[in-house]
Every structure is written in structure tokens, then in C-alpha cells.
PDB file of C-alpha atoms in Angstrom:
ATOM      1  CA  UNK A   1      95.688 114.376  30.204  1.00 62.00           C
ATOM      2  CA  UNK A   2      94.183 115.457  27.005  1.00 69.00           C
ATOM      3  CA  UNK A   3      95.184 118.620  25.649  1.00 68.00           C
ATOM      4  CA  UNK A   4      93.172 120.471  22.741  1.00 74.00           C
ATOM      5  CA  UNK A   5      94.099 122.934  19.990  1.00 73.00           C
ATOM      6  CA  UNK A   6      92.131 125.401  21.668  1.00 78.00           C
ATOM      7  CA  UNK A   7      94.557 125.169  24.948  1.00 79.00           C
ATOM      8  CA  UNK A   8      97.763 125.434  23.293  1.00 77.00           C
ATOM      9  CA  UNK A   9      96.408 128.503  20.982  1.00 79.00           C
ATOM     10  CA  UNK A  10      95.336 129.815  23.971  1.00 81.00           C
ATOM     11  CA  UNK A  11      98.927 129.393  25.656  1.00 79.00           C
ATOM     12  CA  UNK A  12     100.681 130.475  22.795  1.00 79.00           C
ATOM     13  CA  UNK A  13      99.110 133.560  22.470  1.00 81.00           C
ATOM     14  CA  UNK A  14      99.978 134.714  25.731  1.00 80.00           C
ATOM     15  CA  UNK A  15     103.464 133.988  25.078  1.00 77.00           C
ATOM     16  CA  UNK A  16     106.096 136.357  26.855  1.00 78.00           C
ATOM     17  CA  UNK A  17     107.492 138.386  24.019  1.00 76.00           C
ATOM     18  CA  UNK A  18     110.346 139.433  26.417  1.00 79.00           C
ATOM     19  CA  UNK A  19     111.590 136.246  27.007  1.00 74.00           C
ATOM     20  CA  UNK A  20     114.799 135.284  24.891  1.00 68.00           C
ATOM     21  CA  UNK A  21     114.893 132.600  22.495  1.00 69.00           C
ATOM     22  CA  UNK A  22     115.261 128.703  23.820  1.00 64.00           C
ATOM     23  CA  UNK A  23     117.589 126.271  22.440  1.00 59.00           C
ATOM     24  CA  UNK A  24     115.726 125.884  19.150  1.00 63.00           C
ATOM     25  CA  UNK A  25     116.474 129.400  18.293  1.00 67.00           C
ATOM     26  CA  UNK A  26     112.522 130.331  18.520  1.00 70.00           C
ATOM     27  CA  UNK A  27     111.403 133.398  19.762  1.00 73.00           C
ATOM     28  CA  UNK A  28     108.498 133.764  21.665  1.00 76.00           C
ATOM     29  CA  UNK A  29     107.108 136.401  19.475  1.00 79.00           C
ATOM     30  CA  UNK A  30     106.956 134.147  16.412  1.00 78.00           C
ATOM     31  CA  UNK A  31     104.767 131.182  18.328  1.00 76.00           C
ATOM     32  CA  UNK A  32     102.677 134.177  19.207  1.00 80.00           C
ATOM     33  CA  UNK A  33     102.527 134.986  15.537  1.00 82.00           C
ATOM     34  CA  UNK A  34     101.517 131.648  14.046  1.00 80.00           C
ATOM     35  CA  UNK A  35      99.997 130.271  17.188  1.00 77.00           C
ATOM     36  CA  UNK A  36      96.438 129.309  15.077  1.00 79.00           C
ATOM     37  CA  UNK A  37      98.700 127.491  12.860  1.00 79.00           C
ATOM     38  CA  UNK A  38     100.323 125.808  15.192  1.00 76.00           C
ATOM     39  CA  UNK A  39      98.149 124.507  17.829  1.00 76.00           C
ATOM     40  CA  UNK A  40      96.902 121.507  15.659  1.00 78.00           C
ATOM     41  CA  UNK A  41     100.367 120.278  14.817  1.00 79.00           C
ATOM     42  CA  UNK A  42     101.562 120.584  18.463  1.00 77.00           C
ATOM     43  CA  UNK A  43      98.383 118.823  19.721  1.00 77.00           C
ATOM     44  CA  UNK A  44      99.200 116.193  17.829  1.00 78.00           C
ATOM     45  CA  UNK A  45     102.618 115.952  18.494  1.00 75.00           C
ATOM     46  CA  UNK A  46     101.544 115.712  22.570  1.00 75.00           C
ATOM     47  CA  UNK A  47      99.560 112.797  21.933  1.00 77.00           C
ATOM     48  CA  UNK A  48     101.556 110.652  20.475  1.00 77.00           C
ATOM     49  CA  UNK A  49     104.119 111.811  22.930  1.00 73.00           C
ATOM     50  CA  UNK A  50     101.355 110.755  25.410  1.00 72.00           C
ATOM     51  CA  UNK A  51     100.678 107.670  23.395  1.00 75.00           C
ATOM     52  CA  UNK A  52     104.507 106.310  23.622  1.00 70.00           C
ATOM     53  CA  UNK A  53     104.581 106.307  19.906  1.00 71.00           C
ATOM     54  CA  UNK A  54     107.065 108.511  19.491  1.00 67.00           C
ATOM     55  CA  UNK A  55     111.270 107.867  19.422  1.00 69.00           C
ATOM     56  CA  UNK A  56     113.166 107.789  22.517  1.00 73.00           C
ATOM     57  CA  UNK A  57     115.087 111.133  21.049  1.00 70.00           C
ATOM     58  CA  UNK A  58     111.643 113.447  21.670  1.00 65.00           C
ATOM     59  CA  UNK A  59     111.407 112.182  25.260  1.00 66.00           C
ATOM     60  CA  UNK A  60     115.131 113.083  26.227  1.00 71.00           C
ATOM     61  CA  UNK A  61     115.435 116.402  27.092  1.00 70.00           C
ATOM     62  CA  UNK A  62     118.364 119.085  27.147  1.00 72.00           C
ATOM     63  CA  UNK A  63     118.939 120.812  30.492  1.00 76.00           C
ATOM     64  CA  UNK A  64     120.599 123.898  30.207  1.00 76.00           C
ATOM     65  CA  UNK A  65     121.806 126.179  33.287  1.00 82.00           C
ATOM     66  CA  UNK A  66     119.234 129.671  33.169  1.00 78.00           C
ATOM     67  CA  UNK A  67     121.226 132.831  35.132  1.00 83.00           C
ATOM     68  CA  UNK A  68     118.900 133.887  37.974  1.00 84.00           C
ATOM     69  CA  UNK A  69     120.987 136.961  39.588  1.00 88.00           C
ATOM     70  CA  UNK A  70     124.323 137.457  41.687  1.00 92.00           C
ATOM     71  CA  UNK A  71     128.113 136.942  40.355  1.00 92.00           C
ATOM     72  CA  UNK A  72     128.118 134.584  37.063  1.00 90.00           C
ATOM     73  CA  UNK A  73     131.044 132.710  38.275  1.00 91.00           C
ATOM     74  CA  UNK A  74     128.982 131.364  40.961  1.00 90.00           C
ATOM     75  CA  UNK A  75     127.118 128.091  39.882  1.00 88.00           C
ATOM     76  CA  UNK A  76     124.793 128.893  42.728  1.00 89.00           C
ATOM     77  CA  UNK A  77     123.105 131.345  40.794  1.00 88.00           C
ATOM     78  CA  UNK A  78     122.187 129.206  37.876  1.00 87.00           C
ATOM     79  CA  UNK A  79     119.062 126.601  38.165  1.00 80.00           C
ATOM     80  CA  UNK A  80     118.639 123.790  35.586  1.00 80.00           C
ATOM     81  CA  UNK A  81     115.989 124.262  32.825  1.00 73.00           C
ATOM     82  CA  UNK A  82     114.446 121.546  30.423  1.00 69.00           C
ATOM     83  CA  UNK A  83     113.458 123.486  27.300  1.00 56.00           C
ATOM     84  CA  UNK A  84     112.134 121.123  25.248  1.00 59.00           C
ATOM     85  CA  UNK A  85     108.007 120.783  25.141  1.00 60.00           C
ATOM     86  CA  UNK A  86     108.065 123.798  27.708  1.00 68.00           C
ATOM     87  CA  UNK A  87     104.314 124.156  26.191  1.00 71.00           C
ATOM     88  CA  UNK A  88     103.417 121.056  27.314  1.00 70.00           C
ATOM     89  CA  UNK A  89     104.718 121.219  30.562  1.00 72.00           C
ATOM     90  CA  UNK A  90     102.611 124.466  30.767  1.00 73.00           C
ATOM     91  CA  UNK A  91      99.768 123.039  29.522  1.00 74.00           C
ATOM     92  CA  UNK A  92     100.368 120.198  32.343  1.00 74.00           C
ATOM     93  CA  UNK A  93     100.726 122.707  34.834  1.00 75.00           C
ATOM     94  CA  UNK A  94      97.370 124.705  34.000  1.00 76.00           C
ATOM     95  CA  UNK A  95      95.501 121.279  34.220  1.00 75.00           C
ATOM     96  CA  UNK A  96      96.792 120.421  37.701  1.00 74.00           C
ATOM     97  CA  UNK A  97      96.130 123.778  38.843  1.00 76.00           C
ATOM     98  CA  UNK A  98      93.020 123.156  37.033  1.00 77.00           C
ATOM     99  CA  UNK A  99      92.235 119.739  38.471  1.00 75.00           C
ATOM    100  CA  UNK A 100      93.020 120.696  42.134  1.00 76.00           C
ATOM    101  CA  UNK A 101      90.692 123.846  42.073  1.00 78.00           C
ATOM    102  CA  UNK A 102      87.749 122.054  40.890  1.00 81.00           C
ATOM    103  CA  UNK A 103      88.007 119.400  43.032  1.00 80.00           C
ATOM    104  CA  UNK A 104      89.128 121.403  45.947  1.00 80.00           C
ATOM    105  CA  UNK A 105      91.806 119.439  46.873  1.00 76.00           C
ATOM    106  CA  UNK A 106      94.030 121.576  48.526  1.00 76.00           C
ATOM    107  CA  UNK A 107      93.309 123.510  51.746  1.00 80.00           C
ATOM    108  CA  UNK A 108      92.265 127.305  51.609  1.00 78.00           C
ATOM    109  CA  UNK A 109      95.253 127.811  53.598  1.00 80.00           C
ATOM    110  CA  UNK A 110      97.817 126.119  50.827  1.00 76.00           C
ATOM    111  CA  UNK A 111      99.453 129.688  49.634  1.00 73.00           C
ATOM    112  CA  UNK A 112     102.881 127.957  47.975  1.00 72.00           C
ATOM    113  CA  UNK A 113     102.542 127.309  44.369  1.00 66.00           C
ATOM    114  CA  UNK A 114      99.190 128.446  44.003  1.00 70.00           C
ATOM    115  CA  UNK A 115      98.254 131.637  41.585  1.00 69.00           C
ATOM    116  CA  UNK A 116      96.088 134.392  43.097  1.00 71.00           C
ATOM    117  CA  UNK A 117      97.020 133.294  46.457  1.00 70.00           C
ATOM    118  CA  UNK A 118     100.293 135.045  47.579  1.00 65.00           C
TER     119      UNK A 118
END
């Protein structure tokens, strides 16, 4: 998949300002900020992740447990969460969706996982 500047500005600035901080300390509100500046750089960065030409370090990822609701001592109310290149797995995501729409490959009657069709 090939991924322009123009996608990732356009995911950046729609960036959920409410959303805490990841791992890397960044808050959403400051990709929003510098999102033209940063599209290029993190276009780049996808490719050569894309390309294999990057260290094995940038493909490992750190899965942290994310508190969805209920009684914090319970570990069944925690799901895993990668949060490194969460952008690209959006932008992944978006082109699937993408993919499958234009190419009507799923049913009319596939609700599950599908926006605008709850």
C-alpha cells in the first residue's frame, strides 16, 4: 500500500484532541498542530518501513494494557494496544475500508466492522 502526504495530513488533522498522550509522550493536539509539517517525514518513514529498510527496533512494537470500564483490579477490563505507528495502522485501515468499497467486496448485508453501516 502506498500512502501519500496528503493522507496522513489528512489523518492528522482529524486527530482526537481528547485522547491522552501515547507512550511517546505526544499529544494528539500537537500532531494536529504541525500535521503539514509532518506528513512528508512520516510518509517517508512508512516506506521504508514498507521497503524493509528499516532496523528490526521500528518494527517491534510495545503493547500496553488500555482501561476499557469496570473494577481496575480486573485484567478483564483491560485490552492490549500497540501504540507505535498507530497512524499507519489507520492509514491501513482507511485503505482496506477503501479497497473493499470500491470493489464491492463485501455483501450489503456485512454490518460488523463497517462505518456507516450499524
Amino acid at each position: 500500500m502506498k500512502f501519500s502526504a496528503r493522507d496522513t495530513d489528512k489523518l492528522l488533522c482529524k486527530s482526537d484532541i481528547s485522547k491522552l498522550p501515547g507512550l511517546d509522550g505526544i499529544h494528539s493536539g500537537v500532531l494536529r498542530e504541525v500535521h503539514e509539517e509532518v506528513g512528508i517525514p512520516l510518509q517517508i518513514i512508512f516506506k521504508l518501513m514498507q521497503d524493509d529498510t528499516v532496523s528490526e527496533s521500528w518494527r517491534q512494537a510495545t503493547v500496553v494494557p488500555l482501561f476499557k470500564r469496570g473494577k481496575k483490579s480486573d485484567p478483564a477490563n483491560y485490552r492490549p494496544v500497540s501504540l507505535k505507528c498507530k497512524i499507519m495502522e489507520m492509514l491501513v485501515r482507511i485503505e482496506i475500508n477503501s479497497s473493499t468499497r470500491q470493489h464491492n467486496l463485501l455483501p450489503n448485508d456485512q454490518h460488523g466492522f463497517c462505518s456507516g453501516r450499524s
